[in-house]
Short mmCIF file of C-alpha atoms and ligand atoms in Angstrom, two decimals:
data_model
loop_
_atom_site.label_atom_id
_atom_site.label_comp_id
_atom_site.label_asym_id
_atom_site.label_seq_id
_atom_site.Cartn_x
_atom_site.Cartn_y
_atom_site.Cartn_z
CA MET A 1 88.28 -27.03 3.94
CA ASP A 2 87.27 -30.65 3.25
CA LYS A 3 84.56 -31.49 0.73
CA ILE A 4 82.88 -34.63 -0.56
CA ILE A 5 82.66 -34.92 -4.35
CA VAL A 6 80.15 -37.39 -5.78
CA LYS A 7 79.57 -38.36 -9.40
CA GLY A 8 76.00 -39.67 -9.47
CA GLY A 9 74.59 -42.70 -11.28
CA ALA A 10 76.06 -45.76 -9.55
CA CYS A 11 73.69 -48.42 -8.17
CA LEU A 12 75.15 -49.42 -4.80
CA HIS A 13 76.05 -53.07 -4.55
CA GLY A 14 77.90 -55.20 -2.01
CA SER A 15 78.18 -55.49 1.76
CA VAL A 16 78.72 -52.87 4.46
CA GLU A 17 79.43 -53.43 8.15
CA ILE A 18 77.52 -51.08 10.43
CA SER A 19 79.48 -49.39 13.24
CA GLY A 20 78.56 -48.96 16.89
CA MET A 21 75.74 -46.51 17.60
CA LYS A 22 76.88 -42.92 18.22
CA ASN A 23 73.80 -42.12 20.30
CA ALA A 24 74.39 -45.17 22.50
CA ALA A 25 78.16 -44.66 22.79
CA LEU A 26 77.81 -41.05 23.97
CA PRO A 27 75.62 -41.63 27.05
CA ILE A 28 77.70 -44.71 27.94
CA ILE A 29 80.94 -42.72 27.69
CA TYR A 30 79.54 -40.03 30.01
CA ALA A 31 78.12 -42.73 32.29
CA CYS A 32 81.72 -43.79 32.97
CA VAL A 33 81.97 -40.63 35.12
CA LEU A 34 79.89 -42.55 37.68
CA VAL A 35 82.40 -45.41 37.79
CA GLU A 36 85.61 -45.03 39.88
CA ASP A 37 87.19 -47.93 38.02
CA LYS A 38 88.30 -48.99 34.53
CA CYS A 39 85.60 -49.58 31.88
CA ILE A 40 86.42 -51.20 28.54
CA ILE A 41 83.99 -50.12 25.83
CA GLU A 42 83.93 -52.08 22.55
CA ASN A 43 82.36 -51.39 19.12
CA VAL A 44 82.88 -47.64 19.61
CA PRO A 45 82.28 -45.73 16.36
CA ASP A 46 85.19 -43.59 15.09
CA VAL A 47 83.24 -40.32 14.81
CA ARG A 48 83.95 -36.74 15.84
CA ASP A 49 81.37 -36.50 18.65
CA VAL A 50 82.89 -39.57 20.34
CA ALA A 51 86.47 -38.28 19.94
CA LEU A 52 85.43 -34.91 21.40
CA SER A 53 83.71 -36.64 24.32
CA PHE A 54 86.89 -38.59 25.07
CA ASN A 55 88.81 -35.28 25.12
CA ILE A 56 86.22 -33.68 27.41
CA LEU A 57 86.69 -36.51 29.93
CA ARG A 58 90.49 -36.30 29.56
CA SER A 59 90.34 -32.54 30.21
CA MET A 60 88.57 -33.35 33.50
CA GLY A 61 91.27 -35.78 34.66
CA ALA A 62 90.01 -39.10 33.30
CA THR A 63 92.30 -41.43 31.37
CA VAL A 64 90.92 -42.60 28.02
CA THR A 65 93.16 -45.14 26.28
CA PRO A 66 92.50 -46.75 22.89
CA ILE A 67 93.27 -50.48 23.31
CA GLY A 68 92.37 -51.88 19.91
CA LYS A 69 90.09 -51.34 16.93
CA ASN A 70 87.01 -49.46 18.12
CA THR A 71 87.87 -50.37 21.74
CA VAL A 72 88.78 -47.93 24.50
CA GLU A 73 89.54 -48.09 28.22
CA ILE A 74 88.00 -45.25 30.26
CA ASP A 75 89.01 -44.63 33.88
CA CYS A 76 87.29 -41.73 35.61
CA THR A 77 88.68 -42.44 39.09
CA GLU A 78 90.68 -39.19 39.09
CA LEU A 79 88.07 -37.13 37.23
CA LYS A 80 87.23 -33.80 38.90
CA GLY A 81 83.59 -32.69 38.73
CA GLY A 82 82.68 -29.26 37.39
CA THR A 83 85.91 -28.91 35.40
CA SER A 84 84.69 -29.41 31.82
CA LYS A 85 85.65 -26.61 29.44
CA ARG A 86 82.94 -24.45 27.83
CA GLU A 87 84.59 -24.33 24.40
CA MET A 88 84.53 -28.14 24.23
CA VAL A 89 81.14 -28.76 25.84
CA GLN A 90 79.35 -26.25 23.62
CA LYS A 91 80.34 -28.13 20.47
CA ILE A 92 77.88 -30.99 20.99
CA ARG A 93 74.60 -31.78 22.69
CA ALA A 94 75.62 -35.02 24.41
CA SER A 95 77.99 -33.20 26.77
CA TYR A 96 74.92 -32.38 28.80
CA TYR A 97 75.00 -35.95 30.10
CA LEU A 98 77.74 -34.61 32.39
CA LEU A 99 74.92 -32.97 34.34
CA GLY A 100 73.36 -36.31 35.28
CA SER A 101 76.63 -38.15 35.84
CA GLU A 102 78.28 -35.37 37.87
CA PHE A 103 75.13 -34.91 39.97
CA GLY A 104 74.93 -38.68 40.43
CA ARG A 105 78.54 -39.07 41.56
CA PHE A 106 79.32 -35.78 43.32
CA GLY A 107 75.89 -34.52 44.42
CA GLU A 108 76.50 -31.40 42.33
CA ALA A 109 77.22 -30.43 38.73
CA ASN A 110 78.48 -27.46 36.80
CA VAL A 111 78.45 -27.66 32.99
CA ALA A 112 78.26 -25.06 30.22
CA TYR A 113 75.00 -25.06 28.28
CA PRO A 114 75.28 -27.67 25.48
CA GLY A 115 75.46 -27.13 21.73
CA GLY A 116 74.18 -29.49 19.06
CA CYS A 117 72.33 -29.36 15.74
CA ASP A 118 70.08 -26.34 15.14
CA PHE A 119 66.53 -27.70 15.05
CA GLY A 120 64.92 -24.69 16.66
CA GLY A 121 64.62 -24.46 20.41
CA ARG A 122 66.16 -27.41 22.26
CA PRO A 123 65.27 -26.58 25.86
CA ILE A 124 66.21 -28.75 28.83
CA ASP A 125 63.20 -28.08 31.03
CA GLN A 126 62.46 -31.79 31.47
CA HIS A 127 66.05 -32.48 32.50
CA ILE A 128 65.72 -29.73 35.13
CA LYS A 129 62.38 -31.15 36.25
CA GLY A 130 64.11 -34.50 36.79
CA PHE A 131 67.10 -33.10 38.67
CA GLU A 132 64.82 -31.06 40.95
CA ALA A 133 62.63 -34.09 41.63
CA LEU A 134 65.81 -35.92 42.70
CA GLY A 135 66.45 -33.17 45.26
CA GLY A 136 68.77 -30.96 43.22
CA THR A 137 68.68 -27.17 43.22
CA VAL A 138 69.19 -26.12 39.61
CA ASN A 139 70.48 -22.75 38.41
CA ALA A 140 70.36 -22.60 34.62
CA ASP A 141 70.90 -19.74 32.24
CA CYS A 142 71.84 -19.68 28.53
CA ASP A 143 75.46 -20.00 29.54
CA HIS A 144 75.70 -22.54 32.35
CA VAL A 145 73.76 -25.15 34.25
CA GLN A 146 74.56 -25.74 37.94
CA ILE A 147 73.06 -28.35 40.21
CA SER A 148 73.61 -28.41 43.96
CA SER A 149 72.13 -30.53 46.74
CA GLU A 150 72.44 -31.02 50.47
CA PHE A 151 72.57 -34.82 50.44
CA GLY A 152 73.04 -35.81 46.77
CA PRO A 153 70.26 -37.26 44.59
CA ARG A 154 67.38 -38.96 46.45
CA GLY A 155 65.04 -41.52 44.83
CA THR A 156 61.76 -40.06 43.53
CA ASN A 157 58.98 -40.44 40.96
CA ILE A 158 59.17 -38.44 37.72
CA PHE A 159 56.52 -38.22 35.01
CA PHE A 160 57.91 -36.51 31.91
CA ASP A 161 55.56 -34.05 30.18
CA PHE A 162 56.54 -35.64 26.85
CA VAL A 163 58.99 -38.27 25.62
CA THR A 164 62.56 -37.01 25.68
CA VAL A 165 65.62 -39.19 25.06
CA GLY A 166 68.07 -36.77 26.67
CA ALA A 167 66.11 -36.18 29.85
CA THR A 168 65.42 -39.91 30.27
CA ILE A 169 69.15 -40.59 29.99
CA ASN A 170 70.14 -37.74 32.30
CA VAL A 171 67.76 -38.85 35.05
CA MET A 172 68.98 -42.46 34.74
CA LEU A 173 72.56 -41.23 35.20
CA ALA A 174 71.63 -39.10 38.23
CA ALA A 175 69.55 -41.84 39.87
CA VAL A 176 71.75 -44.97 39.74
CA LEU A 177 73.76 -43.92 42.84
CA ALA A 178 70.88 -42.08 44.54
CA GLU A 179 69.59 -42.87 48.03
CA GLY A 180 66.37 -44.88 47.35
CA THR A 181 64.36 -45.83 44.29
CA THR A 182 63.47 -43.68 41.27
CA ILE A 183 60.60 -44.36 38.89
CA ILE A 184 60.63 -42.59 35.52
CA GLU A 185 57.28 -42.54 33.73
CA ASN A 186 56.65 -41.51 30.11
CA ALA A 187 60.29 -42.52 29.54
CA ALA A 188 61.87 -42.72 26.09
CA ARG A 189 62.05 -46.28 24.73
CA GLU A 190 64.90 -45.98 22.21
CA PRO A 191 67.33 -48.91 21.87
CA HIS A 192 70.12 -46.67 23.16
CA ILE A 193 68.20 -46.19 26.41
CA VAL A 194 68.22 -49.99 26.78
CA ASP A 195 71.92 -50.08 25.89
CA LEU A 196 72.71 -47.53 28.60
CA ALA A 197 70.66 -49.49 31.15
CA ASN A 198 72.50 -52.69 30.20
CA PHE A 199 75.86 -50.94 30.56
CA LEU A 200 74.91 -49.51 33.98
CA ASN A 201 73.63 -52.89 35.18
CA THR A 202 76.87 -54.53 33.99
CA CYS A 203 78.61 -52.02 36.31
CA GLY A 204 76.38 -53.13 39.21
CA ALA A 205 73.42 -50.74 38.90
CA ARG A 206 69.82 -51.88 39.36
CA VAL A 207 67.86 -50.50 36.40
CA SER A 208 64.74 -52.28 35.15
CA GLY A 209 62.08 -51.49 32.55
CA ALA A 210 64.36 -49.78 30.02
CA GLY A 211 62.73 -50.01 26.60
CA THR A 212 59.31 -49.48 28.12
CA ASP A 213 57.80 -46.16 29.22
CA VAL A 214 58.39 -46.94 32.90
CA ILE A 215 61.97 -47.28 34.13
CA LYS A 216 62.72 -48.24 37.74
CA ILE A 217 66.13 -47.48 39.26
CA LYS A 218 67.12 -48.79 42.70
CA GLY A 219 70.07 -46.69 43.91
CA VAL A 220 73.28 -48.56 44.79
CA ASN A 221 76.31 -47.37 46.77
CA SER A 222 78.85 -47.61 43.97
CA LEU A 223 79.51 -49.00 40.50
CA HIS A 224 82.45 -51.16 39.38
CA GLY A 225 84.27 -51.35 36.06
CA CYS A 226 83.17 -53.65 33.26
CA THR A 227 83.65 -54.58 29.61
CA TYR A 228 80.78 -53.61 27.37
CA ALA A 229 80.05 -53.59 23.59
CA ILE A 230 77.91 -50.81 22.08
CA ILE A 231 74.88 -51.84 19.98
CA PRO A 232 74.96 -51.30 16.19
CA ASP A 233 73.89 -47.90 14.88
CA MET A 234 70.29 -48.15 13.67
CA ILE A 235 70.46 -44.70 12.06
CA GLU A 236 73.66 -45.45 10.17
CA ALA A 237 72.03 -48.71 9.05
CA GLY A 238 68.84 -46.91 8.01
CA THR A 239 70.92 -44.44 6.04
CA TYR A 240 72.59 -47.16 3.96
CA MET A 241 69.23 -48.91 3.51
CA VAL A 242 67.76 -45.72 2.03
CA ALA A 243 70.85 -45.23 -0.16
CA ALA A 244 70.44 -48.76 -1.54
CA ALA A 245 66.76 -48.16 -2.30
CA ALA A 246 67.37 -44.71 -3.79
CA THR A 247 70.13 -45.89 -6.15
CA GLY A 248 68.20 -49.02 -7.19
CA GLY A 249 71.02 -51.18 -5.87
CA CYS A 250 71.29 -54.25 -3.64
CA VAL A 251 73.18 -53.84 -0.36
CA LYS A 252 73.80 -56.28 2.48
CA LEU A 253 74.19 -54.62 5.89
CA THR A 254 75.98 -56.69 8.53
CA ASN A 255 76.21 -56.12 12.31
CA VAL A 256 72.64 -54.81 12.61
CA ILE A 257 69.69 -55.59 14.90
CA PRO A 258 66.72 -55.90 12.46
CA LYS A 259 64.22 -55.26 15.27
CA HIS A 260 65.60 -51.72 15.69
CA LEU A 261 65.06 -51.05 11.97
CA GLU A 262 61.42 -52.12 11.73
CA SER A 263 59.90 -48.67 11.11
CA VAL A 264 62.49 -47.89 8.43
CA SER A 265 62.18 -51.31 6.77
CA SER A 266 58.40 -50.98 6.72
CA LYS A 267 58.52 -47.51 5.12
CA LEU A 268 61.08 -48.65 2.52
CA GLU A 269 58.84 -51.58 1.55
CA GLU A 270 55.90 -49.16 1.28
CA ALA A 271 58.07 -47.17 -1.14
CA GLY A 272 58.67 -50.29 -3.21
CA ALA A 273 62.03 -51.60 -1.98
CA VAL A 274 62.55 -55.20 -0.85
CA VAL A 275 63.98 -55.73 2.65
CA ASP A 276 65.13 -59.23 3.66
CA GLU A 277 65.93 -59.71 7.37
CA TYR A 278 68.26 -62.26 8.94
CA ASP A 279 69.72 -62.58 12.48
CA ASP A 280 72.24 -59.72 12.32
CA THR A 281 71.92 -58.80 8.67
CA VAL A 282 69.46 -57.09 6.34
CA ILE A 283 69.57 -57.00 2.55
CA VAL A 284 67.89 -54.07 0.80
CA THR A 285 67.08 -54.25 -2.91
CA GLY A 286 65.93 -51.09 -4.64
CA LYS A 287 63.45 -51.17 -7.50
CA GLU A 288 63.25 -49.10 -10.69
CA LYS A 289 59.95 -47.55 -9.62
CA ILE A 290 59.91 -45.85 -6.23
CA ARG A 291 56.42 -45.39 -4.81
CA LYS A 292 55.32 -42.24 -2.99
CA ALA A 293 54.78 -42.60 0.75
CA ASN A 294 53.91 -40.41 3.72
CA VAL A 295 56.19 -40.22 6.77
CA LYS A 296 55.62 -38.86 10.27
CA THR A 297 58.56 -38.95 12.65
CA HIS A 298 57.93 -40.06 16.21
CA PRO A 299 59.90 -41.34 19.19
CA TYR A 300 60.84 -45.03 19.04
CA PRO A 301 59.39 -47.35 17.90
CA GLY A 302 58.00 -44.77 15.45
CA PHE A 303 59.85 -43.60 12.37
CA PRO A 304 63.05 -41.94 13.67
CA THR A 305 63.46 -38.20 13.25
CA ASP A 306 67.15 -38.86 12.52
CA MET A 307 66.06 -40.67 9.35
CA GLN A 308 63.74 -37.89 8.13
CA PRO A 309 66.12 -36.06 5.73
CA GLN A 310 67.36 -39.30 4.20
CA MET A 311 63.79 -40.53 3.57
CA ALA A 312 62.86 -37.18 2.03
CA VAL A 313 65.56 -37.70 -0.60
CA LEU A 314 64.12 -41.10 -1.53
CA LEU A 315 60.65 -39.55 -1.85
CA CYS A 316 62.05 -36.90 -4.21
CA LEU A 317 62.65 -39.81 -6.58
CA ALA A 318 59.20 -41.36 -6.10
CA ASN A 319 56.29 -40.98 -8.50
CA GLY A 320 53.72 -38.62 -7.00
CA VAL A 321 53.39 -36.35 -4.00
CA SER A 322 54.61 -37.45 -0.56
CA TYR A 323 54.16 -35.76 2.81
CA VAL A 324 56.89 -35.74 5.47
CA SER A 325 55.83 -34.51 8.92
CA GLU A 326 58.42 -33.81 11.63
CA GLY A 327 56.90 -34.89 14.91
CA VAL A 328 59.89 -34.37 17.22
CA TYR A 329 61.60 -31.06 16.43
CA GLU A 330 60.29 -27.56 15.79
CA LYS A 331 62.18 -27.31 12.54
CA ARG A 332 64.20 -29.95 10.79
CA PHE A 333 63.82 -28.96 7.15
CA ARG A 334 66.85 -26.68 6.69
CA TYR A 335 68.20 -29.22 4.18
CA VAL A 336 65.27 -28.55 1.81
CA GLU A 337 66.95 -25.38 0.52
CA GLU A 338 70.04 -27.42 -0.39
CA LEU A 339 67.99 -30.17 -2.04
CA THR A 340 66.12 -27.65 -4.20
CA LYS A 341 69.51 -26.54 -5.60
CA MET A 342 69.66 -30.09 -7.03
CA GLY A 343 66.22 -29.83 -8.63
CA ALA A 344 64.01 -31.18 -5.87
CA VAL A 345 60.49 -29.69 -5.65
CA ILE A 346 59.58 -29.45 -1.98
CA LYS A 347 57.32 -27.02 -0.16
CA VAL A 348 57.59 -26.69 3.63
CA ALA A 349 54.57 -25.62 5.66
CA GLY A 350 55.24 -25.62 9.40
CA ARG A 351 56.32 -29.11 10.41
CA THR A 352 55.33 -30.73 7.09
CA ALA A 353 57.22 -30.95 3.81
CA VAL A 354 55.22 -31.62 0.63
CA ILE A 355 57.49 -33.42 -1.82
CA GLU A 356 56.58 -33.43 -5.50
CA GLY A 357 58.49 -36.53 -6.56
CA GLY A 358 59.70 -37.64 -9.96
CA LYS A 359 61.74 -34.53 -10.76
CA PRO A 360 65.27 -35.58 -11.79
CA LEU A 361 68.04 -34.44 -9.47
CA HIS A 362 71.16 -32.82 -10.93
CA GLY A 363 74.59 -32.16 -9.46
CA ALA A 364 75.22 -28.89 -7.61
CA SER A 365 77.38 -27.28 -4.92
CA VAL A 366 75.57 -27.82 -1.63
CA ARG A 367 76.37 -27.89 2.06
CA ALA A 368 75.69 -30.13 5.02
CA VAL A 369 73.50 -28.02 7.29
CA ASP A 370 73.62 -30.65 10.04
CA LEU A 371 74.64 -34.25 10.58
CA ARG A 372 71.70 -36.14 9.06
CA ALA A 373 70.94 -33.44 6.49
CA GLY A 374 74.54 -33.76 5.34
CA VAL A 375 74.30 -37.48 4.72
CA ALA A 376 70.98 -36.92 2.95
CA MET A 377 72.85 -34.67 0.51
CA VAL A 378 75.27 -37.54 -0.12
CA ILE A 379 72.35 -39.84 -0.97
CA ALA A 380 70.89 -37.17 -3.26
CA ALA A 381 74.28 -36.77 -4.95
CA LEU A 382 74.49 -40.54 -5.54
CA CYS A 383 71.17 -40.32 -7.42
CA ALA A 384 71.82 -37.05 -9.27
CA GLU A 385 72.85 -36.57 -12.88
CA GLY A 386 76.38 -35.20 -12.87
CA THR A 387 78.73 -34.14 -10.09
CA THR A 388 77.87 -32.74 -6.66
CA GLU A 389 80.19 -30.96 -4.23
CA ILE A 390 79.23 -31.10 -0.56
CA SER A 391 80.90 -28.74 1.93
CA ASP A 392 80.81 -28.54 5.75
CA ILE A 393 81.33 -32.29 5.80
CA HIS A 394 82.76 -32.17 9.34
CA LEU A 395 79.09 -32.20 10.34
CA ILE A 396 78.65 -35.57 8.60
CA GLU A 397 81.78 -36.91 10.27
CA ARG A 398 80.21 -36.10 13.66
CA GLY A 399 78.09 -39.23 13.31
CA TYR A 400 79.23 -41.37 10.36
CA ASP A 401 82.29 -43.62 10.60
CA ASP A 402 84.14 -43.61 7.25
CA VAL A 403 81.08 -42.80 5.13
CA VAL A 404 83.22 -42.15 2.03
CA GLY A 405 85.16 -45.42 2.40
CA LYS A 406 82.00 -47.45 3.00
CA LEU A 407 80.17 -45.93 0.01
CA LYS A 408 83.25 -46.40 -2.20
CA THR A 409 83.23 -50.10 -1.27
CA LEU A 410 79.60 -50.21 -2.42
CA GLY A 411 80.57 -48.85 -5.84
CA ALA A 412 79.90 -45.14 -5.38
CA ASP A 413 82.01 -42.64 -7.33
CA ILE A 414 82.83 -40.57 -4.24
CA GLU A 415 85.92 -38.77 -2.94
CA LYS A 416 86.83 -36.65 0.07
CA VAL A 417 89.04 -33.73 -1.05
CA THR A 418 90.76 -30.93 0.82
CA VAL A 419 90.23 -27.53 -0.78
CA PRO A 420 92.43 -24.64 0.45
CA ASP A 421 90.35 -22.17 2.43
CA MET A 422 89.66 -18.93 0.51
CA ILE A 423 92.16 -16.29 1.63
CA GLY A 424 90.69 -13.01 2.92
C1 EPZ O 1 68.73 -37.17 21.00
O1 EPZ O 1 68.64 -35.76 21.12
C2 EPZ O 1 69.69 -37.42 19.85
N1 EPZ O 1 71.00 -36.87 20.16
C3 EPZ O 1 69.16 -36.80 18.56
O2 EPZ O 1 70.02 -37.23 17.50
C4 EPZ O 1 67.76 -37.35 18.27
O3 EPZ O 1 67.22 -36.65 17.17
C5 EPZ O 1 66.85 -37.16 19.50
O4 EPZ O 1 67.45 -37.75 20.67
C6 EPZ O 1 65.48 -37.80 19.30
O5 EPZ O 1 65.64 -39.17 19.05
C7 EPZ O 1 71.85 -37.63 20.88
O6 EPZ O 1 71.54 -38.73 21.27
C8 EPZ O 1 73.21 -37.03 21.15
P1 EPZ O 1 65.13 -35.31 23.02
P2 EPZ O 1 67.92 -35.10 22.42
O7 EPZ O 1 65.55 -34.98 24.40
O8 EPZ O 1 68.31 -35.89 23.61
C9 EPZ O 1 62.45 -31.28 23.13
C10 EPZ O 1 71.50 -37.06 15.70
O9 EPZ O 1 71.33 -36.71 14.52
N2 EPZ O 1 62.83 -31.20 24.55
O10 EPZ O 1 64.34 -36.54 22.76
O11 EPZ O 1 68.15 -33.64 22.42
C11 EPZ O 1 63.63 -31.05 22.22
O12 EPZ O 1 63.81 -29.70 21.97
C12 EPZ O 1 70.84 -36.26 16.82
O13 EPZ O 1 72.21 -38.04 16.06
C13 EPZ O 1 62.28 -30.19 25.34
O14 EPZ O 1 61.48 -29.38 24.88
O15 EPZ O 1 66.40 -35.37 22.05
C14 EPZ O 1 63.22 -31.79 20.98
O16 EPZ O 1 62.34 -30.95 20.24
C15 EPZ O 1 70.07 -35.07 16.30
N3 EPZ O 1 62.65 -30.12 26.64
C16 EPZ O 1 62.44 -32.97 21.51
O17 EPZ O 1 62.02 -32.61 22.84
C17 EPZ O 1 63.54 -31.02 27.19
O18 EPZ O 1 63.83 -30.91 28.39
C18 EPZ O 1 63.25 -34.24 21.56
O19 EPZ O 1 64.34 -34.04 22.43
C19 EPZ O 1 64.07 -32.03 26.37
C20 EPZ O 1 63.71 -32.11 25.06
#
């Protein structure tokens, strides 16, 4: 079993290049199912969820060929719909984009129910609402989701009951080759929705309004191949920004889009850090005194839920009591139990964590309970007195490209070690 070992105390200093965004790369990879041609995707992050998605497409008959650093050629011409394997699909959430892309290309879909981080219920009722509005007949149980239709997807109007990134993406994928025009209202506005729209339009689709809450999609007959570069990962960037602030260091992040980081930059400044923004760079300087602050996560452009655990660690170091409210998921505080092993004083009541800051953190043996919680434990370990061992780090590697190497470059005393699994 692999573990990350961190000896706390270093102030992070230096420069780190941010990788392509996992949550933009995944929908774009599955969008290639719609394209019976070669697509070259650049700035692809080297993370487990992306590698698994490549293998899911390969298992369906696509060819996926690395052609350089963080660049891959995907050709789904020979891909067969409905042939993804349950044991692969159920490992991640993003595999459910096969529903939209298979329905969009073949007029039908058949995919095992997706997996993903455990944040309480993660239903797909809005996805189903969208597929049915497009003329699909959906049969879904806890095991499988099947979509069938007489004529393939037909343009329609959909008003989502609430903002959902996944359902917005899935309807976009199903609608780009539909007969007629589709209007999505109450759409998610995340930068990765815009990135997907830009990719689809580069392949000849007609998507407008992405980034606003109304997205219009005029169906086209087919899509052609293209070359496309994924946007930088705003959550990876936010993670290193918080690590810089928490360790009282000074870190330059390159290959970022400062606009995407506004809610995180603003909250870090409220907590006392200094954030300087340039064209594709931000510099974060942490201060001795970290101020308490209250956080409520919200769909973009609000404070991202995927930055909630990391911010909670910073607030553990602040003077005073801070409140962190989770506005997107039912439960996203499983990491609190691990943080308290390191001396944090946090009480969770429903969807709010009350953090009594200023208690020193000390090293401990902890685990990554999910992707972002795992990286939050790394930040806590960087700030703790003594040594921390973090297990289940494969969850961190789902979404962070070379996190140990990047933190080492910034001066962290951090190692990835392989510990023989306990026998018996
Ligand atoms: C995407 O998940 C991301 N995953 C998540 O990132 C991210 O936290 C989330 O968007 C919000 O930004 C990927 O991109 C692979 P949603 P998704 O549809 O699509 C509920 C990470 O760490 N809901 O916006 O599942 C749902 O249960 C991961 O990189 C319904 O009830 O997010 C959740 O509570 C973690 N019915 C909320 O809405 C539906 O039909 C947000 O879901 C759909 C969603």
